mmCIF file of N, CA and C in Angstrom:
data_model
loop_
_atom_site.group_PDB
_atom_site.id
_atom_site.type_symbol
_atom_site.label_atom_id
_atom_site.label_comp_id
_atom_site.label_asym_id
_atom_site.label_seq_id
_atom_site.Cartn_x
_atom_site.Cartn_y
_atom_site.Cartn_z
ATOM 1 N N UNK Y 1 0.840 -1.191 0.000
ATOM 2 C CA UNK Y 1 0.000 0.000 0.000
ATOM 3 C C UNK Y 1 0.878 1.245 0.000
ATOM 4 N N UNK Y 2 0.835 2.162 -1.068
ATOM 5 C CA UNK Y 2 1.309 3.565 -1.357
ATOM 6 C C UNK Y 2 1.092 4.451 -0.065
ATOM 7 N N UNK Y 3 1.628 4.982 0.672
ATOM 8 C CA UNK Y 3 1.650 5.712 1.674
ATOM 9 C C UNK Y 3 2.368 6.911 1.486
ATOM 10 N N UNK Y 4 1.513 8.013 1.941
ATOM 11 C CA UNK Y 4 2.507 9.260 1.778
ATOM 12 C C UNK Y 4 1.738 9.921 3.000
ATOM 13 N N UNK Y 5 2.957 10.547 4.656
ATOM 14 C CA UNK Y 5 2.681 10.475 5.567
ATOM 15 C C UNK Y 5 3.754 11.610 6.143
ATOM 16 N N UNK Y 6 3.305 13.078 6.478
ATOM 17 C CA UNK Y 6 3.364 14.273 6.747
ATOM 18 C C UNK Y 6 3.668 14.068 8.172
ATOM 19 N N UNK Y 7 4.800 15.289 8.479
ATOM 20 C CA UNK Y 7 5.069 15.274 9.715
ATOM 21 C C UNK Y 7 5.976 16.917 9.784
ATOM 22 N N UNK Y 8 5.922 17.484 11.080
ATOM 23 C CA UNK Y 8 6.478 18.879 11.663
ATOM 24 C C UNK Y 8 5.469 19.537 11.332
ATOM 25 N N UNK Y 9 4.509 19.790 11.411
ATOM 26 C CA UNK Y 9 3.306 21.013 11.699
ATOM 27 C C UNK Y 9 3.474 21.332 12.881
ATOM 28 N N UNK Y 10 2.546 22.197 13.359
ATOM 29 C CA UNK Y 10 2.307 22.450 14.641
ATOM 30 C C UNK Y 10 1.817 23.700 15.034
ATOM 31 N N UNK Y 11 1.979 24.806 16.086
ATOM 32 C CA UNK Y 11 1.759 25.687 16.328
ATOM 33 C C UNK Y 11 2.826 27.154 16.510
ATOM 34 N N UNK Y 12 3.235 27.764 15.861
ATOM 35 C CA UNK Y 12 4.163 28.762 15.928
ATOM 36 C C UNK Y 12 3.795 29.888 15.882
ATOM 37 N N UNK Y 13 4.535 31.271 16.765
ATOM 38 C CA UNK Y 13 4.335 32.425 16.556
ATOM 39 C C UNK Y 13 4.903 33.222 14.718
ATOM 40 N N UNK Y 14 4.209 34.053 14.808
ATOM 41 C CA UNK Y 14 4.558 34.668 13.766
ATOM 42 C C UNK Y 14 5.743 35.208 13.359
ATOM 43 N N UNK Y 15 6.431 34.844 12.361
ATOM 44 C CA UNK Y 15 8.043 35.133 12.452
ATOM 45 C C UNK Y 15 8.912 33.887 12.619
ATOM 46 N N UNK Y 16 8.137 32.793 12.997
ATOM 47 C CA UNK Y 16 9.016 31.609 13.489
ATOM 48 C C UNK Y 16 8.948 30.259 12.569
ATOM 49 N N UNK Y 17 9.384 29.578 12.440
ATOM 50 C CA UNK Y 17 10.023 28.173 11.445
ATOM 51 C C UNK Y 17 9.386 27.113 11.654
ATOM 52 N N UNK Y 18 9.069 26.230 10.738
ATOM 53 C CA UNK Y 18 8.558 24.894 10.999
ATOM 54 C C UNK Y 18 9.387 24.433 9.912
ATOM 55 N N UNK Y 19 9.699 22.827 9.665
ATOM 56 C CA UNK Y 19 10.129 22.273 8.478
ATOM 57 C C UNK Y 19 8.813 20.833 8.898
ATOM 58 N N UNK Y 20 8.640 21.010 7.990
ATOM 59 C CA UNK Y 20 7.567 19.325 7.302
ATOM 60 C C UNK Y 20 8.401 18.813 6.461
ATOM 61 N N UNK Y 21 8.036 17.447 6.746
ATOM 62 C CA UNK Y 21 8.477 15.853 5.947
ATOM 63 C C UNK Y 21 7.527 15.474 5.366
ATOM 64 N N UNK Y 22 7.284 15.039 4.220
ATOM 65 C CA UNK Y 22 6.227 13.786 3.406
ATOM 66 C C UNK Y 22 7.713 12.550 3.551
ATOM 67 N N UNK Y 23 7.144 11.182 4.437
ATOM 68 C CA UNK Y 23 7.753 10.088 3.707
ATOM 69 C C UNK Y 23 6.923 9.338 3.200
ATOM 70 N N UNK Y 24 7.524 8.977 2.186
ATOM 71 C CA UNK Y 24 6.631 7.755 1.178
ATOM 72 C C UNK Y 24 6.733 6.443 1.180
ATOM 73 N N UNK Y 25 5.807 5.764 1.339
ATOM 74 C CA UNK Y 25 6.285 4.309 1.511
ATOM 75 C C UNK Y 25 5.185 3.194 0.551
ATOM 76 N N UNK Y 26 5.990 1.743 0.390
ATOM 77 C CA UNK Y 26 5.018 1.588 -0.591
ATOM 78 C C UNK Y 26 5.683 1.501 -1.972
ATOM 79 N N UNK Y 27 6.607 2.238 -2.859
ATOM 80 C CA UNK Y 27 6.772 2.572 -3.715
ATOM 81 C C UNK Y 27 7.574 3.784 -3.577
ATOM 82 N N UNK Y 28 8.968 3.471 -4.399
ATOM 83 C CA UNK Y 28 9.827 4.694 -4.472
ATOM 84 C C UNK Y 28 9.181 5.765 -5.300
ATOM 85 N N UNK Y 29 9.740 6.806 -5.160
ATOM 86 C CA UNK Y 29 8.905 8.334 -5.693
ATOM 87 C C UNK Y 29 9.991 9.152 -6.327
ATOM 88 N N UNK Y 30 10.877 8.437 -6.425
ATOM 89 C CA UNK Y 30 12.757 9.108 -6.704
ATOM 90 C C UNK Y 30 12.644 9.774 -8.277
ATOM 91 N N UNK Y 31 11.080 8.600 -8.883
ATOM 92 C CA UNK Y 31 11.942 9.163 -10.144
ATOM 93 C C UNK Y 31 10.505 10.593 -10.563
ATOM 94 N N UNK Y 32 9.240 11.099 -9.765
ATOM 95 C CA UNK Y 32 8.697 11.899 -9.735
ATOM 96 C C UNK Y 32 8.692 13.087 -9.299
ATOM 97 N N UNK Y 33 7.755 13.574 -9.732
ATOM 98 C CA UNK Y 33 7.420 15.165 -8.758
ATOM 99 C C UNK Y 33 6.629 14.959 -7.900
ATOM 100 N N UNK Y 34 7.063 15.867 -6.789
ATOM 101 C CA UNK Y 34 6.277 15.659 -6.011
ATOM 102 C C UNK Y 34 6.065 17.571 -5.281
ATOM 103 N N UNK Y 35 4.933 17.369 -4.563
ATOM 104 C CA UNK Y 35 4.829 18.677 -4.384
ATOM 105 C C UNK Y 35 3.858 18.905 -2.704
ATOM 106 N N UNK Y 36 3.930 20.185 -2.108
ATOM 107 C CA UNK Y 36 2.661 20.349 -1.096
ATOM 108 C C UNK Y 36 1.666 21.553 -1.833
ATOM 109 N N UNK Y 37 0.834 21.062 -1.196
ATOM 110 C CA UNK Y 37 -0.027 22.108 -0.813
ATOM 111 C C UNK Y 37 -0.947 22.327 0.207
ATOM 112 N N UNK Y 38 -1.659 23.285 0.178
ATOM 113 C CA UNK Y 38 -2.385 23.645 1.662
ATOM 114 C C UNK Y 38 -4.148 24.001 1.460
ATOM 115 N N UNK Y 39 -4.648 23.948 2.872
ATOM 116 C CA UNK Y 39 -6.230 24.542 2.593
ATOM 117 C C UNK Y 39 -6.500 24.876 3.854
ATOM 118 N N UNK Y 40 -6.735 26.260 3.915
ATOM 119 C CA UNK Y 40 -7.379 27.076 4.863
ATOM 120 C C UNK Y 40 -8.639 26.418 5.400
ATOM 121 N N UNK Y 41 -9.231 26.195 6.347
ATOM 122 C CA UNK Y 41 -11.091 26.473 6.701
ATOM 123 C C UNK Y 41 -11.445 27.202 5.761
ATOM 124 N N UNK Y 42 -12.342 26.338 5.014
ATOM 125 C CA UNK Y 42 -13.267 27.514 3.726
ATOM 126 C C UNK Y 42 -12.876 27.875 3.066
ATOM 127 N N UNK Y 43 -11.654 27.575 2.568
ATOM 128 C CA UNK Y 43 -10.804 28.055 1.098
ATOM 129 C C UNK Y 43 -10.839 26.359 0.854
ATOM 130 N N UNK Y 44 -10.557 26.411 -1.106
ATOM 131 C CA UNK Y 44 -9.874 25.973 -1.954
ATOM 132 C C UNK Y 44 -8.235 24.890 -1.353
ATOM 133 N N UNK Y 45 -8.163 23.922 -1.390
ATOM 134 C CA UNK Y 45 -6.656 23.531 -1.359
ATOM 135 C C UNK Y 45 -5.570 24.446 -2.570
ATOM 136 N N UNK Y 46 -4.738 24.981 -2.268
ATOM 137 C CA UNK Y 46 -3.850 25.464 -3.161
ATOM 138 C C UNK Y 46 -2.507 25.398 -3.262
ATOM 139 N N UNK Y 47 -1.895 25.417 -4.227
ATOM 140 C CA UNK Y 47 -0.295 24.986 -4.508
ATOM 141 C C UNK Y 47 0.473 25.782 -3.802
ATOM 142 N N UNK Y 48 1.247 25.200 -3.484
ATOM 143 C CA UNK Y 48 2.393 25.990 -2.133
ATOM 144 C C UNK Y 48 4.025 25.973 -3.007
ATOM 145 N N UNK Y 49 4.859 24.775 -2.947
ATOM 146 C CA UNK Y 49 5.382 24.198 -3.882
ATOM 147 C C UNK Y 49 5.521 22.905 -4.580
ATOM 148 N N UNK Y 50 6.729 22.922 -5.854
ATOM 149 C CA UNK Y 50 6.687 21.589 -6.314
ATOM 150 C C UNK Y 50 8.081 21.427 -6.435
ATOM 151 N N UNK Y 51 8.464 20.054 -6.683
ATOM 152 C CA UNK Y 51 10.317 20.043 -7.232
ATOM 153 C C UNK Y 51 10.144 18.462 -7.753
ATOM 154 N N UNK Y 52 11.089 18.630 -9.367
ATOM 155 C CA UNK Y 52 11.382 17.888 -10.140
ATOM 156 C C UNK Y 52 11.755 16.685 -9.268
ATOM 157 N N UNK Y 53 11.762 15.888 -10.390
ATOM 158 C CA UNK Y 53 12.390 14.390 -9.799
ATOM 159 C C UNK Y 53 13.774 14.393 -9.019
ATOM 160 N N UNK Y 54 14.590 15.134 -9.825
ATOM 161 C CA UNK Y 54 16.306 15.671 -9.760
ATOM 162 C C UNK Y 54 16.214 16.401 -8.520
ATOM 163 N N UNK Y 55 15.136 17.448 -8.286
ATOM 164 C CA UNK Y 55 15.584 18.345 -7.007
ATOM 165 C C UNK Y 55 16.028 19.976 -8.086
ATOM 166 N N UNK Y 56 16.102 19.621 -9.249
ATOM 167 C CA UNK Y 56 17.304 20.559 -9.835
ATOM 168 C C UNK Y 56 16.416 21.539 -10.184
ATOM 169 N N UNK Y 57 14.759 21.290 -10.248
ATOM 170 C CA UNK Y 57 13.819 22.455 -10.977
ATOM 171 C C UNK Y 57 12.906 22.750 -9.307
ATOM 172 N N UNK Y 58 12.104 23.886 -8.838
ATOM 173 C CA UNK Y 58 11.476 24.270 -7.973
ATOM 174 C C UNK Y 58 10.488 25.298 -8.410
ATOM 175 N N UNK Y 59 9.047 25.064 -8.169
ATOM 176 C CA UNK Y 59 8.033 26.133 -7.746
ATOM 177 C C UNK Y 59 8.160 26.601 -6.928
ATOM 178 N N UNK Y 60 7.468 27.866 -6.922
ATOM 179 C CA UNK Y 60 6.707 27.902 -5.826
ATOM 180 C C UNK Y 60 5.009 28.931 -5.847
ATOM 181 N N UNK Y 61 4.386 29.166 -4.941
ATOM 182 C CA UNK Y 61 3.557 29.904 -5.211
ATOM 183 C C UNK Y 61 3.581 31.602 -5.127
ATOM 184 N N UNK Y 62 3.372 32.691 -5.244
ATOM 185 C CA UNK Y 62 4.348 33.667 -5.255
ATOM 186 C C UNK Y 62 4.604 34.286 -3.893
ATOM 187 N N UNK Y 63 3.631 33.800 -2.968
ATOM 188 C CA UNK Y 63 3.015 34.642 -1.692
ATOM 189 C C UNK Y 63 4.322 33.318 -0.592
ATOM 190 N N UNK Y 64 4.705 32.705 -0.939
ATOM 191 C CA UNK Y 64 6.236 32.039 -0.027
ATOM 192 C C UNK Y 64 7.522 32.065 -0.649
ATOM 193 N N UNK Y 65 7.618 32.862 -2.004
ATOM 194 C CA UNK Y 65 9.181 32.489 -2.338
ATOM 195 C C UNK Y 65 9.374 33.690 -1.655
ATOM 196 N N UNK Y 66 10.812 33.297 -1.373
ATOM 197 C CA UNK Y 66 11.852 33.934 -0.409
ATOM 198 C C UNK Y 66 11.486 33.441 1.415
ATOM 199 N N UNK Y 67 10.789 32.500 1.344
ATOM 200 C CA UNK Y 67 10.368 32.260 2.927
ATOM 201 C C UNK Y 67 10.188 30.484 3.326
ATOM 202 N N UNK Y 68 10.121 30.137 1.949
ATOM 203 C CA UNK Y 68 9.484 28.588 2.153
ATOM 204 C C UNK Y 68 10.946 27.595 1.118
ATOM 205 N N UNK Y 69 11.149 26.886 1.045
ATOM 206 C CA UNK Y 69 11.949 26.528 0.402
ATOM 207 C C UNK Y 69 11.725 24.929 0.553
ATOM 208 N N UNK Y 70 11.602 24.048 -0.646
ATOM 209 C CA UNK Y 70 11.104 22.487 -0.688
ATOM 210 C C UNK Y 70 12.953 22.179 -1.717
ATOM 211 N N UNK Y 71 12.619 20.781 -0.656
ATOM 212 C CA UNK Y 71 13.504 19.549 -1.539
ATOM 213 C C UNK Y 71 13.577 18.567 -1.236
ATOM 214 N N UNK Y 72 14.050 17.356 -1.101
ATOM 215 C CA UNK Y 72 14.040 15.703 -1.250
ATOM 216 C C UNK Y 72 15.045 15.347 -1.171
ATOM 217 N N UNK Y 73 14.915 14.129 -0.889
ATOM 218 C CA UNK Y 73 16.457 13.050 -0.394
ATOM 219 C C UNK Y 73 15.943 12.030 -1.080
ATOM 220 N N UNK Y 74 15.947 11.833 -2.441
ATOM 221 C CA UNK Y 74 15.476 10.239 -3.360
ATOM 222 C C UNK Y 74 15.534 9.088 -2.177
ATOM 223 N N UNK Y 75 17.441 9.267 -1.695
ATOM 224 C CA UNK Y 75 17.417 8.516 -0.932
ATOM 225 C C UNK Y 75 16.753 7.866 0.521
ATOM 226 N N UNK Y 76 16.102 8.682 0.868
ATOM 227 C CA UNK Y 76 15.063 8.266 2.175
ATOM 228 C C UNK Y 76 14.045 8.058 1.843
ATOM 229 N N UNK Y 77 13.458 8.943 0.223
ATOM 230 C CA UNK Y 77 11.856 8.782 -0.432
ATOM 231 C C UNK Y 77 11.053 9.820 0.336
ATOM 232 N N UNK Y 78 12.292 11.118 0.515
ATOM 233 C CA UNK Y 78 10.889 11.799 1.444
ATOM 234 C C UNK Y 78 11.262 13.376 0.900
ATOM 235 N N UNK Y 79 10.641 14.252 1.022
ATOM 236 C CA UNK Y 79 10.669 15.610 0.491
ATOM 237 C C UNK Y 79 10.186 16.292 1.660
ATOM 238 N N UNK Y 80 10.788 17.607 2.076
ATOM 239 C CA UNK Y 80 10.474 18.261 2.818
ATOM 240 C C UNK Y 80 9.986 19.518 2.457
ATOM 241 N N UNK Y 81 9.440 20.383 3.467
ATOM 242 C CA UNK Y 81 9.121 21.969 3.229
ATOM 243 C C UNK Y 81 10.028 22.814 4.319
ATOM 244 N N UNK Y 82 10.872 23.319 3.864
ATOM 245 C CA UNK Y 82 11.612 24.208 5.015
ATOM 246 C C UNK Y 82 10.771 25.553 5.382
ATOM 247 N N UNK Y 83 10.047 26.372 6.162
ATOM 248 C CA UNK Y 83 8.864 27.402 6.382
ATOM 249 C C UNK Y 83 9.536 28.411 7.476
ATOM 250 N N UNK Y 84 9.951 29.327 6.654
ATOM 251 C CA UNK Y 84 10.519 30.160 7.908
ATOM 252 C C UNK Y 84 9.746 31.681 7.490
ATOM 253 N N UNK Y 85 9.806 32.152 8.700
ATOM 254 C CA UNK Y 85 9.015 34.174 8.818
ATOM 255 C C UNK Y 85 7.524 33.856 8.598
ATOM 256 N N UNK Y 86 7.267 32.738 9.456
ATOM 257 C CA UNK Y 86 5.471 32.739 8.794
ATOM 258 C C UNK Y 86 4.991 33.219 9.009
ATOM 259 N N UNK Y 87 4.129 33.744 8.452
ATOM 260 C CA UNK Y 87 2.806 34.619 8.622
ATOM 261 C C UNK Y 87 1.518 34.100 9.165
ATOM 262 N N UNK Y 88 0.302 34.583 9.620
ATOM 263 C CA UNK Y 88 -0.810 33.759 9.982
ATOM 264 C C UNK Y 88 -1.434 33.279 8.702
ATOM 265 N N UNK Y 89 -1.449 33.945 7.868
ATOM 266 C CA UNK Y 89 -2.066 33.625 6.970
ATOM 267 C C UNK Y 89 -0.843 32.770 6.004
ATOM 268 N N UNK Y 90 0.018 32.151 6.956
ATOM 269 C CA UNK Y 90 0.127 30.722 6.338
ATOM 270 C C UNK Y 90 -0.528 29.136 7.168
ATOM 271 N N UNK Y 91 -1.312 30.004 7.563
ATOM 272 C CA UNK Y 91 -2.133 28.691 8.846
ATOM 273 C C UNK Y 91 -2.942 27.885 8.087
ATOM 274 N N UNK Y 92 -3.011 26.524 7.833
ATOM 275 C CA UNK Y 92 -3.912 25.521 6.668
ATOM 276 C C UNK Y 92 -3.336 24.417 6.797
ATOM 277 N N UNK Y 93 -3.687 23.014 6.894
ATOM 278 C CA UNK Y 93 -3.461 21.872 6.833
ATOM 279 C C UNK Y 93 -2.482 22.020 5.681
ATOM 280 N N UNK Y 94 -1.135 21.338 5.736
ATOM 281 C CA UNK Y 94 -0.775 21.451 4.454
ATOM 282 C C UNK Y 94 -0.430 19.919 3.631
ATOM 283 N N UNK Y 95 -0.669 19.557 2.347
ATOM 284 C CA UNK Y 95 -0.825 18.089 2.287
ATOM 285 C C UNK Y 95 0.308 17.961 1.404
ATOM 286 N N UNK Y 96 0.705 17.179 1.283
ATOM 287 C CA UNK Y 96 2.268 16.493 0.466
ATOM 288 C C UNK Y 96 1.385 15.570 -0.673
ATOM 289 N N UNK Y 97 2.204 15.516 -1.682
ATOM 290 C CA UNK Y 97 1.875 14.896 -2.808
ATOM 291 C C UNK Y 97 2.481 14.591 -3.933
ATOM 292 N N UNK Y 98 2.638 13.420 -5.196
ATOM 293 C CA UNK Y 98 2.956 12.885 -5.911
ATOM 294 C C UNK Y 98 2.786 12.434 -7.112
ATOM 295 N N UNK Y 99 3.330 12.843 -8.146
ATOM 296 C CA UNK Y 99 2.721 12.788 -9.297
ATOM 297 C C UNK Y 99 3.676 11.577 -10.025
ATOM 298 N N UNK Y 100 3.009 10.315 -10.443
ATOM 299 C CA UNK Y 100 3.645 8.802 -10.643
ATOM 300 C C UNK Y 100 3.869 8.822 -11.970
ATOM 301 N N UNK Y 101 3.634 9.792 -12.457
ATOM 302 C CA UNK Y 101 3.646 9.502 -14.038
ATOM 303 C C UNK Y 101 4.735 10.585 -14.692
ATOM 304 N N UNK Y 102 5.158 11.456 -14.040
ATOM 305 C CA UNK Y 102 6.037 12.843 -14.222
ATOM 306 C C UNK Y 102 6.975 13.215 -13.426
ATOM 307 N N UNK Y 103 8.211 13.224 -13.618
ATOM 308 C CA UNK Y 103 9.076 13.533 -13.327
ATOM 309 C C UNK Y 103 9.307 15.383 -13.093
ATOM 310 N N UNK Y 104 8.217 16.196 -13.707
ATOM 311 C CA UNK Y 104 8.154 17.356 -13.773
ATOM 312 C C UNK Y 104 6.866 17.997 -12.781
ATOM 313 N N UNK Y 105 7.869 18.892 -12.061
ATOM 314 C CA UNK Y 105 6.941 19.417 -11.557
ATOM 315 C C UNK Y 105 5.613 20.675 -12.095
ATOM 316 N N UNK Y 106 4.486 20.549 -11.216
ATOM 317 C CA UNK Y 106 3.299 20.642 -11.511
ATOM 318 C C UNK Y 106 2.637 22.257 -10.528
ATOM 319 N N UNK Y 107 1.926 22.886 -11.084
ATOM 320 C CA UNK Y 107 1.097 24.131 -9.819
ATOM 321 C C UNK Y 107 0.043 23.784 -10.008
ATOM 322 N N UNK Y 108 -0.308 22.475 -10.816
ATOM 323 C CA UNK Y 108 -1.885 22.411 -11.014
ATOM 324 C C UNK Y 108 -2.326 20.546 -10.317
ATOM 325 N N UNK Y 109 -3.353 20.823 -9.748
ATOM 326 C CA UNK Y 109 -3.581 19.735 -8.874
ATOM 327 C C UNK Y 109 -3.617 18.412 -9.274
ATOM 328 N N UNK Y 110 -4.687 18.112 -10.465
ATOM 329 C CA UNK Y 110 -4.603 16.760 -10.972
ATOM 330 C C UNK Y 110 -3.651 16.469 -11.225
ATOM 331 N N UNK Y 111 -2.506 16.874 -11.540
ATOM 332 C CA UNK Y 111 -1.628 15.622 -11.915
ATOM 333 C C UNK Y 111 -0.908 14.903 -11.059
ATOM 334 N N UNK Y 112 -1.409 15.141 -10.013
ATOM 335 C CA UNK Y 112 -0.674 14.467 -8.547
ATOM 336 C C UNK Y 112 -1.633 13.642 -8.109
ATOM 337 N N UNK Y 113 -1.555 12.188 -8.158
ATOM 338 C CA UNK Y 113 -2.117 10.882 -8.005
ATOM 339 C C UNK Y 113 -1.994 10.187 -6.441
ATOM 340 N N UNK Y 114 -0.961 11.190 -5.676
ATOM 341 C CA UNK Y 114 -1.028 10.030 -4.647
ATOM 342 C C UNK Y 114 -0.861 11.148 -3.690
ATOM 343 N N UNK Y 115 -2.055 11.415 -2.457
ATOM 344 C CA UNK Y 115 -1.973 12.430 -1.442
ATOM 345 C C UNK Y 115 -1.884 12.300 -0.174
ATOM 346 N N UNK Y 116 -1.011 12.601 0.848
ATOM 347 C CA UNK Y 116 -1.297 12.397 2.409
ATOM 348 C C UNK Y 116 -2.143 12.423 3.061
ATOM 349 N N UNK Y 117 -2.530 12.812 4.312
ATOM 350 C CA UNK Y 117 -3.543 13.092 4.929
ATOM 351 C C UNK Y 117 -3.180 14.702 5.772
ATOM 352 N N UNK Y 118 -2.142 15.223 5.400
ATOM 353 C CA UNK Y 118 -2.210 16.420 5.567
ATOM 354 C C UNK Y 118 -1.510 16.737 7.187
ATOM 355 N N UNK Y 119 -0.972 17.560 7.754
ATOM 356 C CA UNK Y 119 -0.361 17.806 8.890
ATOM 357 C C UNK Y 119 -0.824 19.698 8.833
ATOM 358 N N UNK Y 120 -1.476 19.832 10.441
ATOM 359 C CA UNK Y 120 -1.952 20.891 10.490
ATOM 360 C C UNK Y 120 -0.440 21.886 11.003
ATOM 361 N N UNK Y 121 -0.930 23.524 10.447
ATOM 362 C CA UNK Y 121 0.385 24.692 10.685
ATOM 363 C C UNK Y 121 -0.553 25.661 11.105
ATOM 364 N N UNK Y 122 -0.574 26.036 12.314
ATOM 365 C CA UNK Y 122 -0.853 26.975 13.301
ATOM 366 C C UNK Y 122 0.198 28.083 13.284
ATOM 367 N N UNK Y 123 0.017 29.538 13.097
ATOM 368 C CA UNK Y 123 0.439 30.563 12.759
ATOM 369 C C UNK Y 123 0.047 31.441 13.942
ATOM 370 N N UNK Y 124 0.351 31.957 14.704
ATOM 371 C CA UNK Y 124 -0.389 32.771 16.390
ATOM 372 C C UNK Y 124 0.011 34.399 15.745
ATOM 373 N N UNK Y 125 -0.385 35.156 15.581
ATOM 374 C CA UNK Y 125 -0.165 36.634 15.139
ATOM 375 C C UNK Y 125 0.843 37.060 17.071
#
């Protein structure tokens, strides 16, 4: 069974750091994209970032570059989100995800086939 399983959320003041893990299990993910994203209460889920199979290409969405920074270790099968200077209004479950068929990363949702269950990010103003 394909598993993809989020971890480091939590609760932080504003200004302060979290890093999240997706590990994947089940099936290596070395040679895809993979990406997070997030969903507020009452918003839309939306793209946060993505990164190539390689690590060598990166999204992001425009409202975290310079603050959020994603990449992967093929070798463990897991991709992280590094989240530093957050804002409240980066507060939203954020979910990790995988696209099995593409090696290229994606800002658009369908093409990511395999999703976590999401790890909540508490933002305190």
């Amino acid at each position: 069974q394909v598993q993809l399983v989020e971890s480091g959320g939590g609760l932080v003041q504003a200004g302060g750091s979290l890093r999240l893990s997706c590990a994947a299990s089940g099936r290596t993910f070395s040679n895809n994209a993979m990406a997070w994203f997030r969903q507020a209460p009452g918003k839309e889920r939306e793209f946060v970032a993505a990164i190539s199979w390689t690590g060598g290409t990166t999204y992001y969405t425009d409202s975290v570059k310079g603050r959020f920074t994603i990449s992967r270790d093929n070798a463990k099968n897991t991709v992280y989100l590094q989240m530093n200077s957050l804002k409240p209004d980066d507060t939203a479950a954020y979910y990790c995800a995988a696209n099995s068929k593409s090696g290229s990363g994606s800002q658009r949702k369908d093409p990511y086939d395999y999703w976590g269950q999401g790890t909540q990010v508490t933002v305190s103003s």
